[in-house]
XYZ file of C-alpha atoms in Angstrom:
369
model
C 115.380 91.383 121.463
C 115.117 94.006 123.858
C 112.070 94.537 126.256
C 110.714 97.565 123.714
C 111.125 95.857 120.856
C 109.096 92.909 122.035
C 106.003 94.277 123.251
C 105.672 97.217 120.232
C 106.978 94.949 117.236
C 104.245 94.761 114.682
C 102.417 97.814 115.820
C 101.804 101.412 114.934
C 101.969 104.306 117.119
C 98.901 106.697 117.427
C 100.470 110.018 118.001
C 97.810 111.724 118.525
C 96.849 109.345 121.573
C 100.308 109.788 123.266
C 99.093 113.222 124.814
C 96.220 111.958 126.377
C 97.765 109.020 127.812
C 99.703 111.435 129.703
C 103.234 111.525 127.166
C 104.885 115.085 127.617
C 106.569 116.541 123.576
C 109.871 116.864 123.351
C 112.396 117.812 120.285
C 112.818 113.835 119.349
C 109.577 113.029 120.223
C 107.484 112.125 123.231
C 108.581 111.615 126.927
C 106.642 109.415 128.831
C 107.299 108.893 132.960
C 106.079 106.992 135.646
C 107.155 106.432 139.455
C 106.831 102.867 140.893
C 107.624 100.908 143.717
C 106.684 103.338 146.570
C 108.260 106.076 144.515
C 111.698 104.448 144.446
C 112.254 103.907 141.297
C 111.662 105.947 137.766
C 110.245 104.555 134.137
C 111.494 106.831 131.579
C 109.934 105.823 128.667
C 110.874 107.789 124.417
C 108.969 107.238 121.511
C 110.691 108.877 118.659
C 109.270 110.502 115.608
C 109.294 107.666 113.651
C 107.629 105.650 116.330
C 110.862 104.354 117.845
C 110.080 102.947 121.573
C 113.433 103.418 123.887
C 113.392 103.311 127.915
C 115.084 103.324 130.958
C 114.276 102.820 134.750
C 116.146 105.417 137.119
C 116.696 104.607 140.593
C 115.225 108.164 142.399
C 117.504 108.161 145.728
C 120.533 107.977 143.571
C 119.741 109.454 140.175
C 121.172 106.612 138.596
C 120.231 104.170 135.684
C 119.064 101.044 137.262
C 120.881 98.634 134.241
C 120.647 95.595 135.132
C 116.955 95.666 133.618
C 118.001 95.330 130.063
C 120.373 92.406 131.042
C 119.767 88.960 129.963
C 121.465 86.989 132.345
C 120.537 89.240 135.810
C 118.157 87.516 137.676
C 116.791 87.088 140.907
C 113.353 88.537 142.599
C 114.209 91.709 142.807
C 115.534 92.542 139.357
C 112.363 90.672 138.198
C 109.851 92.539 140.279
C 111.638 95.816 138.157
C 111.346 94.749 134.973
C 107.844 93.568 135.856
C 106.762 96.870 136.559
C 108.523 98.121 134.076
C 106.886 95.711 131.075
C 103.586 96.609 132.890
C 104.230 100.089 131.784
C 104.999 99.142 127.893
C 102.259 97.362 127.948
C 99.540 100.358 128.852
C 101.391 102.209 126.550
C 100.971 99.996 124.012
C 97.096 98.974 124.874
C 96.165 102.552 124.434
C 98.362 104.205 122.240
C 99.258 101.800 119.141
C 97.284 99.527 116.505
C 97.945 96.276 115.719
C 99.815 95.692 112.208
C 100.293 92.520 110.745
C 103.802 92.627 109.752
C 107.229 94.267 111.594
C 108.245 97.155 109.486
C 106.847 100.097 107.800
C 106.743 98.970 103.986
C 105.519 95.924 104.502
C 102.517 96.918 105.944
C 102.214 100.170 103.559
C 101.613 97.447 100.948
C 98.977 95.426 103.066
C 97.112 98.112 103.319
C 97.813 99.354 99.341
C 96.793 95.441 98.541
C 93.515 95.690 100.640
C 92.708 98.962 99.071
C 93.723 97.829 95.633
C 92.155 94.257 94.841
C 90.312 93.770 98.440
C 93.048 91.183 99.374
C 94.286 90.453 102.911
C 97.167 88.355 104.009
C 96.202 85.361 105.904
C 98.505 83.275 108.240
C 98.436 79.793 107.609
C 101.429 78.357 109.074
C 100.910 77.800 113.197
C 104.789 77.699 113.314
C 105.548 80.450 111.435
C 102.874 83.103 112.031
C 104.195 86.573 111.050
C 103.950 84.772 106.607
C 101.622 86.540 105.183
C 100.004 85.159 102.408
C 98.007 87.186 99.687
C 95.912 84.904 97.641
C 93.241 84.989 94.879
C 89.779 84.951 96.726
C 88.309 82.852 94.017
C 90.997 80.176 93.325
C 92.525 80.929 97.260
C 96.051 80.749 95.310
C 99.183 82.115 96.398
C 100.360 85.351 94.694
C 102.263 87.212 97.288
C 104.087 86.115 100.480
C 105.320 88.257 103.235
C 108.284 86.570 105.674
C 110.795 87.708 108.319
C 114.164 85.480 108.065
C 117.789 86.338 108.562
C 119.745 88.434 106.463
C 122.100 85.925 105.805
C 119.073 83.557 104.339
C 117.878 86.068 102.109
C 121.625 86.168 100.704
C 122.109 82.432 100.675
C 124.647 81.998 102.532
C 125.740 78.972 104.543
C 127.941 80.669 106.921
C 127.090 84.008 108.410
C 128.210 86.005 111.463
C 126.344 86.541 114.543
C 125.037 90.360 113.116
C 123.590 88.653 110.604
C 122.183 85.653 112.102
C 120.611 88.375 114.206
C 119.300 91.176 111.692
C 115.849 90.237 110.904
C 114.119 91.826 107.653
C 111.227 91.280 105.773
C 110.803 89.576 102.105
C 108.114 90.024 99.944
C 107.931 86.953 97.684
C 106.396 87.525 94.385
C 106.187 85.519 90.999
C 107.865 86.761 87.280
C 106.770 86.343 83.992
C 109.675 84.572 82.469
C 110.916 87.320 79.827
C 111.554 89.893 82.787
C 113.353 87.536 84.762
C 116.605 88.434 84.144
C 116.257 91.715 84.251
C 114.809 91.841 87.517
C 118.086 90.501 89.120
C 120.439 93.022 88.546
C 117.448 95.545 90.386
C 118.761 96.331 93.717
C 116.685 95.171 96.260
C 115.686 91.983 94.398
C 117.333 88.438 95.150
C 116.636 84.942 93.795
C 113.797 83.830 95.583
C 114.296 82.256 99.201
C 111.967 78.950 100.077
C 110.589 78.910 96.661
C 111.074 77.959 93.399
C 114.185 80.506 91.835
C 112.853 80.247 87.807
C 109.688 81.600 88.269
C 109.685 83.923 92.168
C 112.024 86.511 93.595
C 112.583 87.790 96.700
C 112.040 91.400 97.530
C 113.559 93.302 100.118
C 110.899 95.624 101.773
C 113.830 98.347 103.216
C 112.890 101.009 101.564
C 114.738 100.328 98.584
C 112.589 99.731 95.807
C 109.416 102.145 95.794
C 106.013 101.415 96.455
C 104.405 102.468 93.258
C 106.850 99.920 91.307
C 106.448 96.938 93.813
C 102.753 97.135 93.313
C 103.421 97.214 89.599
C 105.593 93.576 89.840
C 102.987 92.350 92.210
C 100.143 93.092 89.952
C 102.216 91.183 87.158
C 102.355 88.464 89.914
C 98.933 88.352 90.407
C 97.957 87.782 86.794
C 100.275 84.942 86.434
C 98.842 83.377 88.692
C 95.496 83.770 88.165
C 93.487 80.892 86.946
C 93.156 81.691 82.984
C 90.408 83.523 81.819
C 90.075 83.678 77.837
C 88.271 87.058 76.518
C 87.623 85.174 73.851
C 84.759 83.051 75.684
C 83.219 86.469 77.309
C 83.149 88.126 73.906
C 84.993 90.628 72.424
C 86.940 92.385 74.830
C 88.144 96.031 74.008
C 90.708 98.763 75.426
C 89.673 101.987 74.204
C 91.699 105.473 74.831
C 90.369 109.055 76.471
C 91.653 112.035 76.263
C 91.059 113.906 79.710
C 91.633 117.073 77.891
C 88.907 116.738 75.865
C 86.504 114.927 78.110
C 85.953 114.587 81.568
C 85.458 111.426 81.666
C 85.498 110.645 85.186
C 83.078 113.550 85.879
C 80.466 112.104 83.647
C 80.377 108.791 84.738
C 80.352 110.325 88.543
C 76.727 111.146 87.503
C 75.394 108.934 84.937
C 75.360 105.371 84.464
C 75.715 104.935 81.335
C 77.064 106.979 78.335
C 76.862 107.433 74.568
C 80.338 107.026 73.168
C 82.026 107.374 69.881
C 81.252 104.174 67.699
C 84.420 102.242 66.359
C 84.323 99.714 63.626
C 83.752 96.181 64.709
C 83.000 97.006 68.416
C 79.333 95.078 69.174
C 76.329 95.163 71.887
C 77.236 92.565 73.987
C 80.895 93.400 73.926
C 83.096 94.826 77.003
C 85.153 97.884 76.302
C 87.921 98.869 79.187
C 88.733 102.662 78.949
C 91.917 103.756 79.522
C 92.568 107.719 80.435
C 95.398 109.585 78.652
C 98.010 111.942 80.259
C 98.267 112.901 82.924
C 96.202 109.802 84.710
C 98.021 107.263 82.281
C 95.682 104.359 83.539
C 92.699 102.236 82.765
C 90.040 103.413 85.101
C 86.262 102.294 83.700
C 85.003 98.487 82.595
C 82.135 98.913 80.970
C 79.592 96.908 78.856
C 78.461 97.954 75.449
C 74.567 97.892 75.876
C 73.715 99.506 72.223
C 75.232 99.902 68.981
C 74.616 102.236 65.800
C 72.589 105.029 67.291
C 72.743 107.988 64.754
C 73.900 110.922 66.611
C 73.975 114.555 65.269
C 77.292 116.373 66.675
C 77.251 120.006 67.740
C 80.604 120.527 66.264
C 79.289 121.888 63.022
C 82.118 120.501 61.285
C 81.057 116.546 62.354
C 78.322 115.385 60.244
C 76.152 112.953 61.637
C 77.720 109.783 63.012
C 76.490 106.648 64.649
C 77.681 106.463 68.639
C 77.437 103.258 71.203
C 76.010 103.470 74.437
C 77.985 101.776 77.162
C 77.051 101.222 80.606
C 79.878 102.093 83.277
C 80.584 98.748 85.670
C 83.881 98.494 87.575
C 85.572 101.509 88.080
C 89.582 101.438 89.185
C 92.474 102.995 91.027
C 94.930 104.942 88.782
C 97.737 103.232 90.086
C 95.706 99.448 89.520
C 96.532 99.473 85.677
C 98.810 101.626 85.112
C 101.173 102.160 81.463
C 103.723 101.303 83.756
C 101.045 97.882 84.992
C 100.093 97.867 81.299
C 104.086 97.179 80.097
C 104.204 94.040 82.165
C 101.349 92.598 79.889
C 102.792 93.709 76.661
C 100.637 96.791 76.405
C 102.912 99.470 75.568
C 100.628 102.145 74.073
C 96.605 103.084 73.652
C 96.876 105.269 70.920
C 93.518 103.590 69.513
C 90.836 100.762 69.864
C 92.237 97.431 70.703
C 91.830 94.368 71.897
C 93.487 92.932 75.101
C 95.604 90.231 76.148
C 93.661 87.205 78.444
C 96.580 87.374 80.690
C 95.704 91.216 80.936
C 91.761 90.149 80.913
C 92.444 88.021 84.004
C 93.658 90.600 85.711
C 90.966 93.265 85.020
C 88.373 90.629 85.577
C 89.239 89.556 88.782
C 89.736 93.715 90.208
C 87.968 96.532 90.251
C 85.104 97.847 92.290
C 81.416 97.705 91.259
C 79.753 101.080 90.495
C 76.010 101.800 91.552
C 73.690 102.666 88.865
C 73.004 106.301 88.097
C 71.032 108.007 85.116
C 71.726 108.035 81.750
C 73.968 110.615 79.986
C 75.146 111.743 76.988
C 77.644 111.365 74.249
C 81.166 112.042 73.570
């Protein structure tokens, strides 16, 4: 591991903080120099575009590259004091121009911060000997639903015997559990390998390179999540419902951005007391209100003079989600392949919804659609 590498692994650079720190532009990136020593020697110090940290110390008498400070085995006082300068340098860079990130590359911690956002979830590091795992976890039942590790290449592949490339290439895994019917299919997905340090029936291993996309990881970890979520049965909090919108027809999402509650359409066997989940049509494609049904069978006289009258429900909004938290694509993994009309939804599905979400404040009342 080289000197950059050590001191900037697991963090993020601030761009906009290289100027100030006193970084000149430059086609690749930014330029960053510094005399030391009395003048007698030069740290030339890149940071690339993609936040690649690269350096150099040039001796100023001679205009040469001073290399034995990238080599392992020099040693001696002088060659230290050099690359103690030198680390001083990295260091200041990194103290004022970087934030801390809890894993080493970019997807990984793209999907921290998508988990946070998503379900409130962040990783905790339980294991003193290990501490760049990353475990996700329920925050009621504190079980495991997501693990983030660094090995080996060679370990993710399983094998015994690897070269010394391989023994050296470090990536990151994300370790997530599989309903059993999508098992199979899931290993011929490139980027997905039987699990590593866990049991290979029920977890894969997933290669955060870039490889599979964001959008579908979080689908597979969502799935994860539910299976491992301690089973909730709709069954004991009433009848649960998933209900469709049509967006064109209704802006939903504007109306419940002012009013607590609304009057809604009243479908047969639907009861106060019940919880309805609405999901929004093309192009959202995605549940995105839980809310309660409050009241039942209130006539309602249409302005559509073609709609006689008709008895609505009034349902108070309570959770509220992100389009990408549930999904059709989300919805699949639970056997939920259309919401063409009222129905009712699987616990594994309830688990999920009940345990996500965020809480809306209460607003006024509105009116019906």
């Amino acid at each position: 591991m080289s000197l950059e590498t050590d001191i900037f692994q697991r963090r993020r650079i601030e761009f906009a903080s290289l100027t100030d720190f006193g970084c000149t532009p430059c086609p690749s990136g930014y330029l960053y120099t510094e005399l030391f020593l009395n003048g007698q020697f030069r740290a030339e110090i890149h940071i690339s575009l993609a936040g690649e940290v690269t350096g150099r110390v040039i001796e100023c008498d001679s205009g040469e590259e001073y290399l034995p400070l990238h080599v392992e085995g020099q040693t001696g006082s002088f060659v230290g004091e050099i690359r103690e300068n030198y680390t001083r340098i990295l260091q200041a860079i990194a103290a004022h121009c970087t934030t801390a990130q809890p894993f080493l590359h970019a997807q990984a911690n793209r999907l921290a911060e998508l988990l946070l956002l998503r379900y409130g979830d962040k990783p905790d590091f339980p294991f003193k000997k290990l501490p760049a795992y990353g475990v996700f976890r329920h925050a009621g039942s504190r079980k495991w639903y997501a693990l983030i590790m660094n090995i080996p290449r060679a370990r993710l592949l399983h094998k015994k015997k690897a070269c010394k490339q391989e023994q050296g290439d470090i990536v990151e895994i994300l370790n997530i559990k599989v309903p059993q019917p999508h098992m199979a299919a899931l290993h011929n997905v490139e980027g997905v390998y039987p699990c590593y340090h866990m049991n290979r029936a029920n977890w894969v291993s997933i290669l955060l390179e870039e490889i599979l996309p964001d959008k579908r990881i979080l689908e597979l970890v969502a799935a994860s999540r539910a299976a491992t979520a301690t089973p909730v049965s709709s069954a004991a909090h009433g009848n649960v419902w998933l209900i469709p919108a049509n967006p064109a027809f209704f802006d939903v999402e504007g109306a419940f951005a002012s009013n607590d509650t609304l009057l809604w359409k009243q479908y047969p066997g639907i009861k106060t007391g019940d919880v309805v989940y609405i999901y929004l049509g093309a192009p959202i494609s995605a549940i995105r209100f839980r809310c309660d049904v409050v009241e039942t069978g209130i006539p309602y006289a249409y302005e559509d003079a073609h709609l006689s009258m008709r008895q609505v429900m009034r349902i108070r909004q309570t959770h509220v989600f992100a389009t990408s938290c549930f999904s059709l694509g989300v919805l699949k993994t639970y056997g939920v392949r259309a919401v063409r009309g009222p129905r009712r939804i699987p616990d594994t599905l309830f688990s999920a919804l009940e345990t996500a979400g965020t809480p809306v404040r209460k607003k006024p009342s509105g009116a019906a659609t």
